[in-house]
Every structure is written in structure tokens, then in C-alpha cells.
PDB file of C-alpha atoms in Angstrom:
ATOM      1  CA  UNK A  16      -3.859  -8.037 -69.344  1.00  0.00           C
ATOM      2  CA  UNK A  17      -0.218  -7.572 -68.215  1.00  0.00           C
ATOM      3  CA  UNK A  18      -1.506  -4.033 -67.117  1.00  0.00           C
ATOM      4  CA  UNK A  19      -4.261  -5.544 -65.115  1.00  0.00           C
ATOM      5  CA  UNK A  20      -1.998  -7.646 -63.248  1.00  0.00           C
ATOM      6  CA  UNK A  21       0.492  -5.392 -62.382  1.00  0.00           C
ATOM      7  CA  UNK A  22      -1.964  -3.135 -61.487  1.00  0.00           C
ATOM      8  CA  UNK A  23      -3.639  -5.837 -58.872  1.00  0.00           C
ATOM      9  CA  UNK A  24       0.005  -6.895 -57.350  1.00  0.00           C
ATOM     10  CA  UNK A  25       0.750  -2.855 -56.676  1.00  0.00           C
ATOM     11  CA  UNK A  26      -2.857  -2.958 -55.311  1.00  0.00           C
ATOM     12  CA  UNK A  27      -1.767  -5.723 -53.222  1.00  0.00           C
ATOM     13  CA  UNK A  28       1.519  -4.971 -52.700  1.00  0.00           C
ATOM     14  CA  UNK A  29      -0.099  -1.654 -51.313  1.00  0.00           C
ATOM     15  CA  UNK A  30      -3.037  -3.210 -49.349  1.00  0.00           C
ATOM     16  CA  UNK A  31      -0.242  -5.422 -47.580  1.00  0.00           C
ATOM     17  CA  UNK A  32       1.894  -2.713 -46.905  1.00  0.00           C
ATOM     18  CA  UNK A  33      -1.125  -0.929 -44.987  1.00  0.00           C
ATOM     19  CA  UNK A  34      -1.772  -4.193 -43.314  1.00  0.00           C
ATOM     20  CA  UNK A  35       1.572  -4.412 -42.489  1.00  0.00           C
ATOM     21  CA  UNK A  36       2.131  -0.732 -40.964  1.00  0.00           C
ATOM     22  CA  UNK A  37      -1.497  -1.453 -39.057  1.00  0.00           C
ATOM     23  CA  UNK A  38      -0.031  -4.278 -37.449  1.00  0.00           C
ATOM     24  CA  UNK A  39       3.052  -2.567 -36.527  1.00  0.00           C
ATOM     25  CA  UNK A  40       1.185  -0.133 -34.698  1.00  0.00           C
ATOM     26  CA  UNK A  41      -0.948  -2.227 -32.724  1.00  0.00           C
ATOM     27  CA  UNK A  42       2.233  -4.410 -31.436  1.00  0.00           C
ATOM     28  CA  UNK A  43       3.841  -1.088 -30.409  1.00  0.00           C
ATOM     29  CA  UNK A  44       0.443  -0.061 -28.912  1.00  0.00           C
ATOM     30  CA  UNK A  45      -0.004  -3.569 -27.101  1.00  0.00           C
ATOM     31  CA  UNK A  46       3.770  -2.985 -25.984  1.00  0.00           C
ATOM     32  CA  UNK A  47       3.200   0.419 -24.601  1.00  0.00           C
ATOM     33  CA  UNK A  48       0.022  -0.452 -22.826  1.00  0.00           C
ATOM     34  CA  UNK A  49       1.945  -3.686 -21.698  1.00  0.00           C
ATOM     35  CA  UNK A  50       4.747  -1.389 -19.852  1.00  0.00           C
ATOM     36  CA  UNK A  51       1.863   0.681 -18.491  1.00  0.00           C
ATOM     37  CA  UNK A  52       0.234  -2.090 -16.917  1.00  0.00           C
ATOM     38  CA  UNK A  53       3.623  -3.515 -15.471  1.00  0.00           C
ATOM     39  CA  UNK A  54       4.285   0.240 -13.825  1.00  0.00           C
ATOM     40  CA  UNK A  55       0.693   0.219 -12.490  1.00  0.00           C
ATOM     41  CA  UNK A  56       1.579  -3.038 -10.769  1.00  0.00           C
ATOM     42  CA  UNK A  57       4.240  -2.028  -9.277  1.00  0.00           C
ATOM     43  CA  UNK A  58       2.453   1.171  -8.046  1.00  0.00           C
ATOM     44  CA  UNK A  59      -0.122  -1.256  -6.331  1.00  0.00           C
ATOM     45  CA  UNK A  60       2.366  -3.551  -5.108  1.00  0.00           C
ATOM     46  CA  UNK A  61       3.980  -0.116  -3.024  1.00  0.00           C
ATOM     47  CA  UNK A  62       0.976   0.724  -2.467  1.00  0.00           C
ATOM     48  CA  UNK A  63       0.183  -2.610  -0.647  1.00  0.00           C
ATOM     49  CA  UNK A  64       3.404  -2.511   1.422  1.00  0.00           C
ATOM     50  CA  UNK A  65       2.561   0.707   2.629  1.00  0.00           C
ATOM     51  CA  UNK A  66      -0.497   0.118   3.881  1.00  0.00           C
ATOM     52  CA  UNK A  67       0.846  -2.896   5.643  1.00  0.00           C
ATOM     53  CA  UNK A  68       3.270  -0.689   7.470  1.00  0.00           C
ATOM     54  CA  UNK A  69       0.326   1.316   8.442  1.00  0.00           C
ATOM     55  CA  UNK A  70      -1.660  -1.223  10.091  1.00  0.00           C
ATOM     56  CA  UNK A  71       1.626  -2.912  11.582  1.00  0.00           C
ATOM     57  CA  UNK A  72       2.012   0.697  13.096  1.00  0.00           C
ATOM     58  CA  UNK A  73      -1.379   1.156  14.203  1.00  0.00           C
ATOM     59  CA  UNK A  74      -1.264  -2.372  15.956  1.00  0.00           C
ATOM     60  CA  UNK A  75       1.557  -1.529  17.368  1.00  0.00           C
ATOM     61  CA  UNK A  76      -0.015   1.706  18.670  1.00  0.00           C
ATOM     62  CA  UNK A  77      -3.173  -0.479  19.875  1.00  0.00           C
ATOM     63  CA  UNK A  78      -0.614  -2.293  21.611  1.00  0.00           C
ATOM     64  CA  UNK A  79       1.406   0.571  23.284  1.00  0.00           C
ATOM     65  CA  UNK A  80      -2.091   2.496  24.197  1.00  0.00           C
ATOM     66  CA  UNK A  81      -2.634  -0.807  26.322  1.00  0.00           C
ATOM     67  CA  UNK A  82       0.751  -0.595  27.717  1.00  0.00           C
ATOM     68  CA  UNK A  83       0.114   2.962  28.821  1.00  0.00           C
ATOM     69  CA  UNK A  84      -3.304   1.808  30.382  1.00  0.00           C
ATOM     70  CA  UNK A  85      -1.798  -0.869  32.418  1.00  0.00           C
ATOM     71  CA  UNK A  86       1.055   1.290  33.418  1.00  0.00           C
ATOM     72  CA  UNK A  87      -1.339   4.206  34.807  1.00  0.00           C
ATOM     73  CA  UNK A  88      -3.146   1.740  36.449  1.00  0.00           C
ATOM     74  CA  UNK A  89      -0.435   0.370  38.046  1.00  0.00           C
ATOM     75  CA  UNK A  90       0.708   3.804  39.162  1.00  0.00           C
ATOM     76  CA  UNK A  91      -2.677   4.616  40.484  1.00  0.00           C
ATOM     77  CA  UNK A  92      -2.803   1.673  42.456  1.00  0.00           C
ATOM     78  CA  UNK A  93       0.545   2.006  43.868  1.00  0.00           C
ATOM     79  CA  UNK A  94      -0.008   6.025  44.410  1.00  0.00           C
ATOM     80  CA  UNK A  95      -3.124   4.882  46.229  1.00  0.00           C
ATOM     81  CA  UNK A  96      -0.942   2.414  48.912  1.00  0.00           C
ATOM     82  CA  UNK A  97       1.925   5.392  48.843  1.00  0.00           C
ATOM     83  CA  UNK A  98      -0.985   7.441  50.174  1.00  0.00           C
ATOM     84  CA  UNK A  99      -2.311   4.881  52.503  1.00  0.00           C
ATOM     85  CA  UNK A 100       0.833   4.390  54.130  1.00  0.00           C
ATOM     86  CA  UNK A 101       1.456   8.303  54.695  1.00  0.00           C
ATOM     87  CA  UNK A 102      -2.110   8.216  56.238  1.00  0.00           C
ATOM     88  CA  UNK A 103      -1.359   5.672  58.821  1.00  0.00           C
ATOM     89  CA  UNK A 104       2.017   6.761  59.418  1.00  0.00           C
ATOM     90  CA  UNK A 105       0.836  10.112  60.374  1.00  0.00           C
ATOM     91  CA  UNK A 106      -1.930   8.578  62.649  1.00  0.00           C
ATOM     92  CA  UNK A 107       0.490   6.882  64.072  1.00  0.00           C
ATOM     93  CA  UNK A 108       2.790   9.770  64.329  1.00  0.00           C
ATOM     94  CA  UNK A 109      -0.233  12.305  65.412  1.00  0.00           C
ATOM     95  CA  UNK A 110      -1.202   9.289  67.911  1.00  0.00           C
ATOM     96  CA  UNK A 111       2.359   9.120  69.483  1.00  0.00           C
ATOM     97  CA  UNK A 112       2.556  12.731  69.694  1.00  0.00           C
TER      98      UNK A 112
END
């Protein structure tokens, strides 16, 4: 009976050691996964910030394009007025010559 008890105790110790090793391995795996998940989260936040900058740049470009259009229209109008002034000046000059 003492031999069986010792053998069972040895088997229990072996099983307990195996379970402990499996738990340690699992904890290590979970810690590794957590670190990887945190790293992925950081990359997602960085990508989000870059996309926000991209969207802001696109909005700035859109606004600049609108301003360029308004300035081009203003320049066209000024050129037309200058051309009309030149025609009148030439007409007056031709009429006096």
C-alpha cells in the first residue's frame, strides 16, 4: 500500500507539474498576444492620424482650388475691363486723329 501511495503521489506530482507548465505556457502566449494586440492598436491609431491629415489636406486643396477659381474669374473680369478701356481709348484717339 505504501508503494501504491508513493506511485500515486508521484503521478499526481507529475500531472501537477505538467498542468503548471501548460498554465505557464498559456500565460506566456496570452502575454505575447496582448503585446501584439497593443502594437496593432498603436499602428491603427497612427494610420487614423495619417488619414486625418490626408483628409485635412484634401479639404485645404479643395478650398485652395475654389479660391484659385475665384481669383481667375476676377482676373478675367479685370482683363475684360482693361480691354474695354483700351478699345474706348483707341476709339477716342482714332476719332481725334
